[in-house]
Amino acid sequence: LAKTTQPISMDSYEGQEVNITCSHNNIATNDYITWYQQFPSQGPRFIIQGYKTKVTNEVASLFIPADRKSSTLSLPRVSLSDTAVYYCLVGSYGNNRLAFGKGNQVVVIP
Amino acid sequence: KAGVTQTPRYLIKTRGQQVTLSCSPISGHRSVSWYQQTPGQGLQFLFEYFSETQRNKGNFPGRFSGRQFSNSRSEMNVSTLELGDSALYLCASSQGTSNEQFFGPGTRLTVL
């Protein structure tokens, strides 16, 4: 299972765009990059998944450079309710053995 | 569609006892995975069941076991409980063909 490295925590002001980075130097050819969000005392929630270049959905964008050794989750105009732990995971498509790592605690400040 | 449900939500046991946790996946989902979350170790994968068969297994001792029924509902059992088993146990379901898993609210187990 490819390992991921994320900053432990970061703060951001309400209304700003937040970019959360993740390193996955040993990503395999058939690995996808997936991001989850977790609020306290709740299960993680799927945000977005991608393989290369850029993926966008209604809540976030995922940027993946050509070498795929890193990725950036972008949250536009964050609100206080976006305060959560964000996990970056890599794994082959359909592999449900998710390795979550420590995640990145994002705190949105008023 | 109803989400993933887990019962019970909270549980208090004493060392040496055993416990069974239940998970009902989203209708139509055939894969059920279990995770343990603790402040020190974070979220750790326990095992995954797909169509009543264990498909993946994490690095947990044999005291942790599970099963899946024909309706995809799953149970997880922990025998001879230890203090270190106190954790939030999360169940996740998926169709089994993507990396998008849907998590339940978890069962908070406290071992005294």
PDB file of C-alpha atoms in Angstrom:
ATOM      1  CA  LEU A   1       0.000   0.000   0.000  1.00  0.00           C
ATOM      2  CA  ALA A   2       1.412   3.353  -1.042  1.00  0.00           C
ATOM      3  CA  LYS A   3       2.021   5.719   1.864  1.00  0.00           C
ATOM      4  CA  THR A   4       0.931   9.306   1.928  1.00  0.00           C
ATOM      5  CA  THR A   5       2.345  12.314   3.723  1.00  0.00           C
ATOM      6  CA  GLN A   6       0.276  15.330   4.656  1.00  0.00           C
ATOM      7  CA  PRO A   7       0.838  18.373   6.856  1.00  0.00           C
ATOM      8  CA  ILE A   8      -0.528  17.743  10.335  1.00  0.00           C
ATOM      9  CA  SER A   9      -2.645  20.839  10.527  1.00  0.00           C
ATOM     10  CA  MET A  10      -3.422  24.159   8.904  1.00  0.00           C
ATOM     11  CA  ASP A  11      -5.594  27.183   9.558  1.00  0.00           C
ATOM     12  CA  SER A  12      -7.534  29.199   7.061  1.00  0.00           C
ATOM     13  CA  TYR A  13      -9.878  32.178   7.183  1.00  0.00           C
ATOM     14  CA  GLU A  14     -13.505  31.874   6.272  1.00  0.00           C
ATOM     15  CA  GLY A  15     -14.174  32.669   2.630  1.00  0.00           C
ATOM     16  CA  GLN A  16     -10.677  31.810   1.442  1.00  0.00           C
ATOM     17  CA  GLU A  17      -9.647  29.030  -0.879  1.00  0.00           C
ATOM     18  CA  VAL A  18      -7.844  26.223   0.934  1.00  0.00           C
ATOM     19  CA  ASN A  19      -5.279  24.034  -0.768  1.00  0.00           C
ATOM     20  CA  ILE A  20      -4.307  20.829   1.018  1.00  0.00           C
ATOM     21  CA  THR A  21      -1.293  18.968  -0.281  1.00  0.00           C
ATOM     22  CA  CYS A  22      -0.414  15.306  -0.128  1.00  0.00           C
ATOM     23  CA  SER A  23       2.775  13.472  -1.114  1.00  0.00           C
ATOM     24  CA  HIS A  24       2.673   9.929  -2.420  1.00  0.00           C
ATOM     25  CA  ASN A  25       6.084   9.275  -3.887  1.00  0.00           C
ATOM     26  CA  ASN A  26       5.572   5.523  -4.240  1.00  0.00           C
ATOM     27  CA  ILE A  27       2.258   5.642  -6.019  1.00  0.00           C
ATOM     28  CA  ALA A  28       1.759   2.673  -8.325  1.00  0.00           C
ATOM     29  CA  THR A  29       0.619   2.825 -11.911  1.00  0.00           C
ATOM     30  CA  ASN A  30      -2.839   1.498 -11.119  1.00  0.00           C
ATOM     31  CA  ASP A  31      -3.358   3.597  -7.969  1.00  0.00           C
ATOM     32  CA  TYR A  32      -6.027   6.250  -7.726  1.00  0.00           C
ATOM     33  CA  ILE A  33      -5.933   9.217  -5.349  1.00  0.00           C
ATOM     34  CA  THR A  34      -8.908   9.654  -3.073  1.00  0.00           C
ATOM     35  CA  TRP A  35      -9.751  12.280  -0.472  1.00  0.00           C
ATOM     36  CA  TYR A  36     -12.027  11.917   2.524  1.00  0.00           C
ATOM     37  CA  GLN A  37     -13.297  14.398   5.098  1.00  0.00           C
ATOM     38  CA  GLN A  38     -14.045  13.541   8.706  1.00  0.00           C
ATOM     39  CA  PHE A  39     -15.854  15.531  11.375  1.00  0.00           C
ATOM     40  CA  PRO A  40     -15.461  14.645  15.069  1.00  0.00           C
ATOM     41  CA  SER A  41     -17.320  11.504  16.127  1.00  0.00           C
ATOM     42  CA  GLN A  42     -18.480  10.800  12.582  1.00  0.00           C
ATOM     43  CA  GLY A  43     -17.329   8.432   9.886  1.00  0.00           C
ATOM     44  CA  PRO A  44     -15.230   9.790   7.013  1.00  0.00           C
ATOM     45  CA  ARG A  45     -17.030  11.135   3.976  1.00  0.00           C
ATOM     46  CA  PHE A  46     -15.799  10.714   0.404  1.00  0.00           C
ATOM     47  CA  ILE A  47     -14.918  14.021  -1.259  1.00  0.00           C
ATOM     48  CA  ILE A  48     -13.245  13.340  -4.576  1.00  0.00           C
ATOM     49  CA  GLN A  49     -11.129  10.872  -6.494  1.00  0.00           C
ATOM     50  CA  GLY A  50      -8.793  11.174  -9.449  1.00  0.00           C
ATOM     51  CA  TYR A  51      -6.055   9.513 -11.453  1.00  0.00           C
ATOM     52  CA  LYS A  52      -4.297  12.371 -13.238  1.00  0.00           C
ATOM     53  CA  THR A  53      -4.622  16.043 -14.217  1.00  0.00           C
ATOM     54  CA  LYS A  54      -7.625  17.753 -12.698  1.00  0.00           C
ATOM     55  CA  VAL A  55     -10.938  16.566 -11.340  1.00  0.00           C
ATOM     56  CA  THR A  56     -13.708  18.852 -10.137  1.00  0.00           C
ATOM     57  CA  ASN A  57     -17.013  18.192  -8.458  1.00  0.00           C
ATOM     58  CA  GLU A  58     -19.547  20.303  -6.627  1.00  0.00           C
ATOM     59  CA  VAL A  59     -17.468  20.581  -3.453  1.00  0.00           C
ATOM     60  CA  ALA A  60     -13.785  20.428  -4.412  1.00  0.00           C
ATOM     61  CA  SER A  61     -11.114  20.200  -7.060  1.00  0.00           C
ATOM     62  CA  LEU A  62      -8.250  17.758  -7.182  1.00  0.00           C
ATOM     63  CA  PHE A  63      -5.035  18.642  -8.953  1.00  0.00           C
ATOM     64  CA  ILE A  64      -2.595  15.880  -9.858  1.00  0.00           C
ATOM     65  CA  PRO A  65       0.692  16.682 -11.645  1.00  0.00           C
ATOM     66  CA  ALA A  66       2.031  14.539 -14.440  1.00  0.00           C
ATOM     67  CA  ASP A  67       4.366  12.511 -12.214  1.00  0.00           C
ATOM     68  CA  ARG A  68       1.475  11.798  -9.809  1.00  0.00           C
ATOM     69  CA  LYS A  69       3.817  11.896  -6.823  1.00  0.00           C
ATOM     70  CA  SER A  70       1.676  14.499  -5.131  1.00  0.00           C
ATOM     71  CA  SER A  71      -1.818  15.901  -5.243  1.00  0.00           C
ATOM     72  CA  THR A  72      -3.632  18.989  -4.026  1.00  0.00           C
ATOM     73  CA  LEU A  73      -7.183  19.174  -2.785  1.00  0.00           C
ATOM     74  CA  SER A  74      -8.684  22.610  -3.284  1.00  0.00           C
ATOM     75  CA  LEU A  75     -11.702  23.772  -1.308  1.00  0.00           C
ATOM     76  CA  PRO A  76     -13.171  27.027  -2.657  1.00  0.00           C
ATOM     77  CA  ARG A  77     -14.396  29.686  -0.231  1.00  0.00           C
ATOM     78  CA  VAL A  78     -14.330  27.626   2.945  1.00  0.00           C
ATOM     79  CA  SER A  79     -16.806  28.137   5.752  1.00  0.00           C
ATOM     80  CA  LEU A  80     -16.607  27.287   9.432  1.00  0.00           C
ATOM     81  CA  SER A  81     -18.346  23.989   8.715  1.00  0.00           C
ATOM     82  CA  ASP A  82     -15.365  22.892   6.620  1.00  0.00           C
ATOM     83  CA  THR A  83     -13.319  22.512   9.797  1.00  0.00           C
ATOM     84  CA  ALA A  84     -12.448  18.829   9.725  1.00  0.00           C
ATOM     85  CA  VAL A  85      -9.686  16.298   9.191  1.00  0.00           C
ATOM     86  CA  TYR A  86      -8.885  15.661   5.546  1.00  0.00           C
ATOM     87  CA  TYR A  87      -7.355  12.376   4.489  1.00  0.00           C
ATOM     88  CA  CYS A  88      -5.495  11.628   1.303  1.00  0.00           C
ATOM     89  CA  LEU A  89      -5.381   7.993   0.242  1.00  0.00           C
ATOM     90  CA  VAL A  90      -3.913   6.091  -2.678  1.00  0.00           C
ATOM     91  CA  GLY A  91      -4.941   2.666  -3.817  1.00  0.00           C
ATOM     92  CA  SER A  92      -6.008   0.660  -6.789  1.00  0.00           C
ATOM     93  CA  TYR A  93      -9.510   1.167  -8.107  1.00  0.00           C
ATOM     94  CA  GLY A  94     -11.944  -1.037  -6.248  1.00  0.00           C
ATOM     95  CA  ASN A  95      -9.497  -1.756  -3.426  1.00  0.00           C
ATOM     96  CA  ASN A  96     -11.523  -1.256  -0.298  1.00  0.00           C
ATOM     97  CA  ARG A  97      -8.570  -1.699   2.041  1.00  0.00           C
ATOM     98  CA  LEU A  98      -8.124   2.007   2.683  1.00  0.00           C
ATOM     99  CA  ALA A  99      -4.983   3.242   4.453  1.00  0.00           C
ATOM    100  CA  PHE A 100      -5.961   6.557   6.007  1.00  0.00           C
ATOM    101  CA  GLY A 101      -2.771   7.880   7.537  1.00  0.00           C
ATOM    102  CA  LYS A 102      -2.865  10.734  10.062  1.00  0.00           C
ATOM    103  CA  GLY A 103      -4.757  13.223   7.946  1.00  0.00           C
ATOM    104  CA  ASN A 104      -4.621  17.004   7.940  1.00  0.00           C
ATOM    105  CA  GLN A 105      -6.599  18.936  10.537  1.00  0.00           C
ATOM    106  CA  VAL A 106      -7.984  22.025   8.830  1.00  0.00           C
ATOM    107  CA  VAL A 107      -9.375  24.745  11.067  1.00  0.00           C
ATOM    108  CA  VAL A 108     -11.394  27.528   9.504  1.00  0.00           C
ATOM    109  CA  ILE A 109     -11.219  30.772  11.445  1.00  0.00           C
ATOM    110  CA  PRO A 110     -13.975  33.404  11.346  1.00  0.00           C
TER     111      PRO A 110
ATOM    112  CA  LYS B   1     -31.583   5.674   0.154  1.00  0.00           C
ATOM    113  CA  ALA B   2     -30.891   4.971   3.802  1.00  0.00           C
ATOM    114  CA  GLY B   3     -27.274   5.308   4.857  1.00  0.00           C
ATOM    115  CA  VAL B   4     -25.060   2.837   6.641  1.00  0.00           C
ATOM    116  CA  THR B   5     -26.358   2.028  10.095  1.00  0.00           C
ATOM    117  CA  GLN B   6     -24.414   0.650  13.004  1.00  0.00           C
ATOM    118  CA  THR B   7     -25.657  -0.754  16.270  1.00  0.00           C
ATOM    119  CA  PRO B   8     -25.189  -0.172  19.049  1.00  0.00           C
ATOM    120  CA  ARG B   9     -23.860   3.388  18.972  1.00  0.00           C
ATOM    121  CA  TYR B  10     -22.245   3.147  22.386  1.00  0.00           C
ATOM    122  CA  LEU B  11     -21.056   0.173  24.367  1.00  0.00           C
ATOM    123  CA  ILE B  12     -19.263  -0.308  27.657  1.00  0.00           C
ATOM    124  CA  LYS B  13     -17.612  -3.617  28.427  1.00  0.00           C
ATOM    125  CA  THR B  14     -15.053  -4.908  30.877  1.00  0.00           C
ATOM    126  CA  ARG B  15     -11.755  -6.609  30.163  1.00  0.00           C
ATOM    127  CA  GLY B  16     -12.075 -10.229  29.161  1.00  0.00           C
ATOM    128  CA  GLN B  17     -15.595  -9.915  27.830  1.00  0.00           C
ATOM    129  CA  GLN B  18     -16.510 -10.250  24.180  1.00  0.00           C
ATOM    130  CA  VAL B  19     -18.562  -7.914  22.025  1.00  0.00           C
ATOM    131  CA  THR B  20     -20.456  -8.093  18.752  1.00  0.00           C
ATOM    132  CA  LEU B  21     -21.061  -5.017  16.624  1.00  0.00           C
ATOM    133  CA  SER B  22     -23.510  -4.870  13.758  1.00  0.00           C
ATOM    134  CA  CYS B  23     -23.498  -3.004  10.476  1.00  0.00           C
ATOM    135  CA  SER B  24     -26.224  -2.671   7.862  1.00  0.00           C
ATOM    136  CA  PRO B  25     -24.867  -1.417   4.538  1.00  0.00           C
ATOM    137  CA  ILE B  26     -26.574   0.749   2.000  1.00  0.00           C
ATOM    138  CA  SER B  27     -29.062  -1.263  -0.017  1.00  0.00           C
ATOM    139  CA  GLY B  28     -27.368  -2.849  -3.001  1.00  0.00           C
ATOM    140  CA  HIS B  29     -23.860  -2.577  -1.592  1.00  0.00           C
ATOM    141  CA  ARG B  30     -22.099  -5.896  -1.399  1.00  0.00           C
ATOM    142  CA  SER B  31     -18.858  -4.810   0.240  1.00  0.00           C
ATOM    143  CA  VAL B  32     -18.582  -4.058   3.941  1.00  0.00           C
ATOM    144  CA  SER B  33     -15.339  -2.915   5.538  1.00  0.00           C
ATOM    145  CA  TRP B  34     -14.519  -2.384   9.191  1.00  0.00           C
ATOM    146  CA  TYR B  35     -12.111   0.143  10.676  1.00  0.00           C
ATOM    147  CA  GLN B  36     -10.860   0.940  14.154  1.00  0.00           C
ATOM    148  CA  GLN B  37     -10.164   4.551  15.056  1.00  0.00           C
ATOM    149  CA  THR B  38      -8.156   5.589  18.106  1.00  0.00           C
ATOM    150  CA  PRO B  39      -6.457   8.891  18.919  1.00  0.00           C
ATOM    151  CA  GLY B  40      -3.042   7.267  18.867  1.00  0.00           C
ATOM    152  CA  GLN B  41      -3.240   5.018  15.819  1.00  0.00           C
ATOM    153  CA  GLY B  42      -5.798   6.856  13.730  1.00  0.00           C
ATOM    154  CA  LEU B  43      -8.027   4.964  11.334  1.00  0.00           C
ATOM    155  CA  GLN B  44      -6.892   1.393  10.798  1.00  0.00           C
ATOM    156  CA  PHE B  45      -8.374  -1.157   8.450  1.00  0.00           C
ATOM    157  CA  LEU B  46      -9.659  -4.330  10.092  1.00  0.00           C
ATOM    158  CA  PHE B  47     -11.182  -6.387   7.296  1.00  0.00           C
ATOM    159  CA  GLU B  48     -13.487  -6.330   4.303  1.00  0.00           C
ATOM    160  CA  TYR B  49     -16.264  -8.700   3.354  1.00  0.00           C
ATOM    161  CA  PHE B  50     -17.690  -9.050  -0.121  1.00  0.00           C
ATOM    162  CA  SER B  51     -20.516 -11.428  -0.925  1.00  0.00           C
ATOM    163  CA  GLU B  52     -20.124 -13.196   2.423  1.00  0.00           C
ATOM    164  CA  THR B  53     -16.390 -13.811   1.939  1.00  0.00           C
ATOM    165  CA  GLN B  54     -13.525 -12.049   3.646  1.00  0.00           C
ATOM    166  CA  ARG B  55     -11.663 -10.326   0.819  1.00  0.00           C
ATOM    167  CA  ASN B  56      -9.102  -8.248   2.695  1.00  0.00           C
ATOM    168  CA  LYS B  57      -7.664  -8.394   6.184  1.00  0.00           C
ATOM    169  CA  GLY B  58      -5.667  -5.876   8.173  1.00  0.00           C
ATOM    170  CA  ASN B  59      -2.995  -6.461  10.792  1.00  0.00           C
ATOM    171  CA  PHE B  60      -5.122  -7.196  13.818  1.00  0.00           C
ATOM    172  CA  PRO B  61      -4.952 -10.210  16.132  1.00  0.00           C
ATOM    173  CA  GLY B  62      -7.286 -13.156  15.762  1.00  0.00           C
ATOM    174  CA  ARG B  63      -9.451 -11.801  18.583  1.00  0.00           C
ATOM    175  CA  PHE B  64     -10.987  -9.591  15.936  1.00  0.00           C
ATOM    176  CA  SER B  65     -13.268 -11.454  13.570  1.00  0.00           C
ATOM    177  CA  GLY B  66     -16.198 -10.755  11.365  1.00  0.00           C
ATOM    178  CA  ARG B  67     -18.758 -12.209   9.067  1.00  0.00           C
ATOM    179  CA  GLN B  68     -21.222 -11.147   6.448  1.00  0.00           C
ATOM    180  CA  PHE B  69     -24.685 -12.484   5.864  1.00  0.00           C
ATOM    181  CA  SER B  70     -26.500 -13.134   2.611  1.00  0.00           C
ATOM    182  CA  ASN B  71     -28.296  -9.777   2.896  1.00  0.00           C
ATOM    183  CA  SER B  72     -24.863  -8.069   3.123  1.00  0.00           C
ATOM    184  CA  ARG B  73     -25.317  -7.148   6.768  1.00  0.00           C
ATOM    185  CA  SER B  74     -22.107  -7.651   8.692  1.00  0.00           C
ATOM    186  CA  GLU B  75     -21.068  -8.300  12.236  1.00  0.00           C
ATOM    187  CA  MET B  76     -17.751  -7.792  13.903  1.00  0.00           C
ATOM    188  CA  ASN B  77     -16.738  -9.671  17.019  1.00  0.00           C
ATOM    189  CA  VAL B  78     -13.966  -8.946  19.476  1.00  0.00           C
ATOM    190  CA  SER B  79     -13.198 -11.598  22.045  1.00  0.00           C
ATOM    191  CA  THR B  80     -11.250 -11.297  25.284  1.00  0.00           C
ATOM    192  CA  LEU B  81     -11.457  -7.537  25.300  1.00  0.00           C
ATOM    193  CA  GLU B  82      -8.428  -5.480  26.326  1.00  0.00           C
ATOM    194  CA  LEU B  83      -8.273  -1.888  27.483  1.00  0.00           C
ATOM    195  CA  GLY B  84      -6.589  -0.983  24.217  1.00  0.00           C
ATOM    196  CA  ASP B  85      -9.625  -2.104  22.258  1.00  0.00           C
ATOM    197  CA  SER B  86     -11.443   1.035  23.373  1.00  0.00           C
ATOM    198  CA  ALA B  87     -12.081   2.843  20.120  1.00  0.00           C
ATOM    199  CA  LEU B  88     -14.571   4.055  17.581  1.00  0.00           C
ATOM    200  CA  TYR B  89     -15.404   1.163  15.268  1.00  0.00           C
ATOM    201  CA  LEU B  90     -16.520   2.258  11.854  1.00  0.00           C
ATOM    202  CA  CYS B  91     -18.231   0.273   9.185  1.00  0.00           C
ATOM    203  CA  ALA B  92     -18.223   1.298   5.537  1.00  0.00           C
ATOM    204  CA  SER B  93     -20.092  -0.085   2.585  1.00  0.00           C
ATOM    205  CA  SER B  94     -19.504   0.183  -1.116  1.00  0.00           C
ATOM    206  CA  GLN B  95     -20.588  -1.416  -4.311  1.00  0.00           C
ATOM    207  CA  GLY B  96     -17.191  -3.083  -4.350  1.00  0.00           C
ATOM    208  CA  THR B  97     -16.136  -1.597  -7.648  1.00  0.00           C
ATOM    209  CA  SER B  98     -14.833   1.841  -6.688  1.00  0.00           C
ATOM    210  CA  ASN B  99     -12.858   3.557  -3.956  1.00  0.00           C
ATOM    211  CA  GLU B 100     -15.882   5.455  -2.668  1.00  0.00           C
ATOM    212  CA  GLN B 101     -16.912   4.012   0.632  1.00  0.00           C
ATOM    213  CA  PHE B 102     -19.878   5.173   2.667  1.00  0.00           C
ATOM    214  CA  PHE B 103     -19.244   5.178   6.383  1.00  0.00           C
ATOM    215  CA  GLY B 104     -21.668   4.676   9.208  1.00  0.00           C
ATOM    216  CA  PRO B 105     -21.695   6.774  12.389  1.00  0.00           C
ATOM    217  CA  GLY B 106     -19.622   4.213  14.255  1.00  0.00           C
ATOM    218  CA  THR B 107     -19.879   2.318  17.510  1.00  0.00           C
ATOM    219  CA  ARG B 108     -18.015   3.821  20.430  1.00  0.00           C
ATOM    220  CA  LEU B 109     -16.635   0.932  22.500  1.00  0.00           C
ATOM    221  CA  THR B 110     -15.229   1.582  25.945  1.00  0.00           C
ATOM    222  CA  VAL B 111     -13.423  -1.219  27.745  1.00  0.00           C
ATOM    223  CA  LEU B 112     -13.060  -0.802  31.501  1.00  0.00           C
TER     224      LEU B 112
END
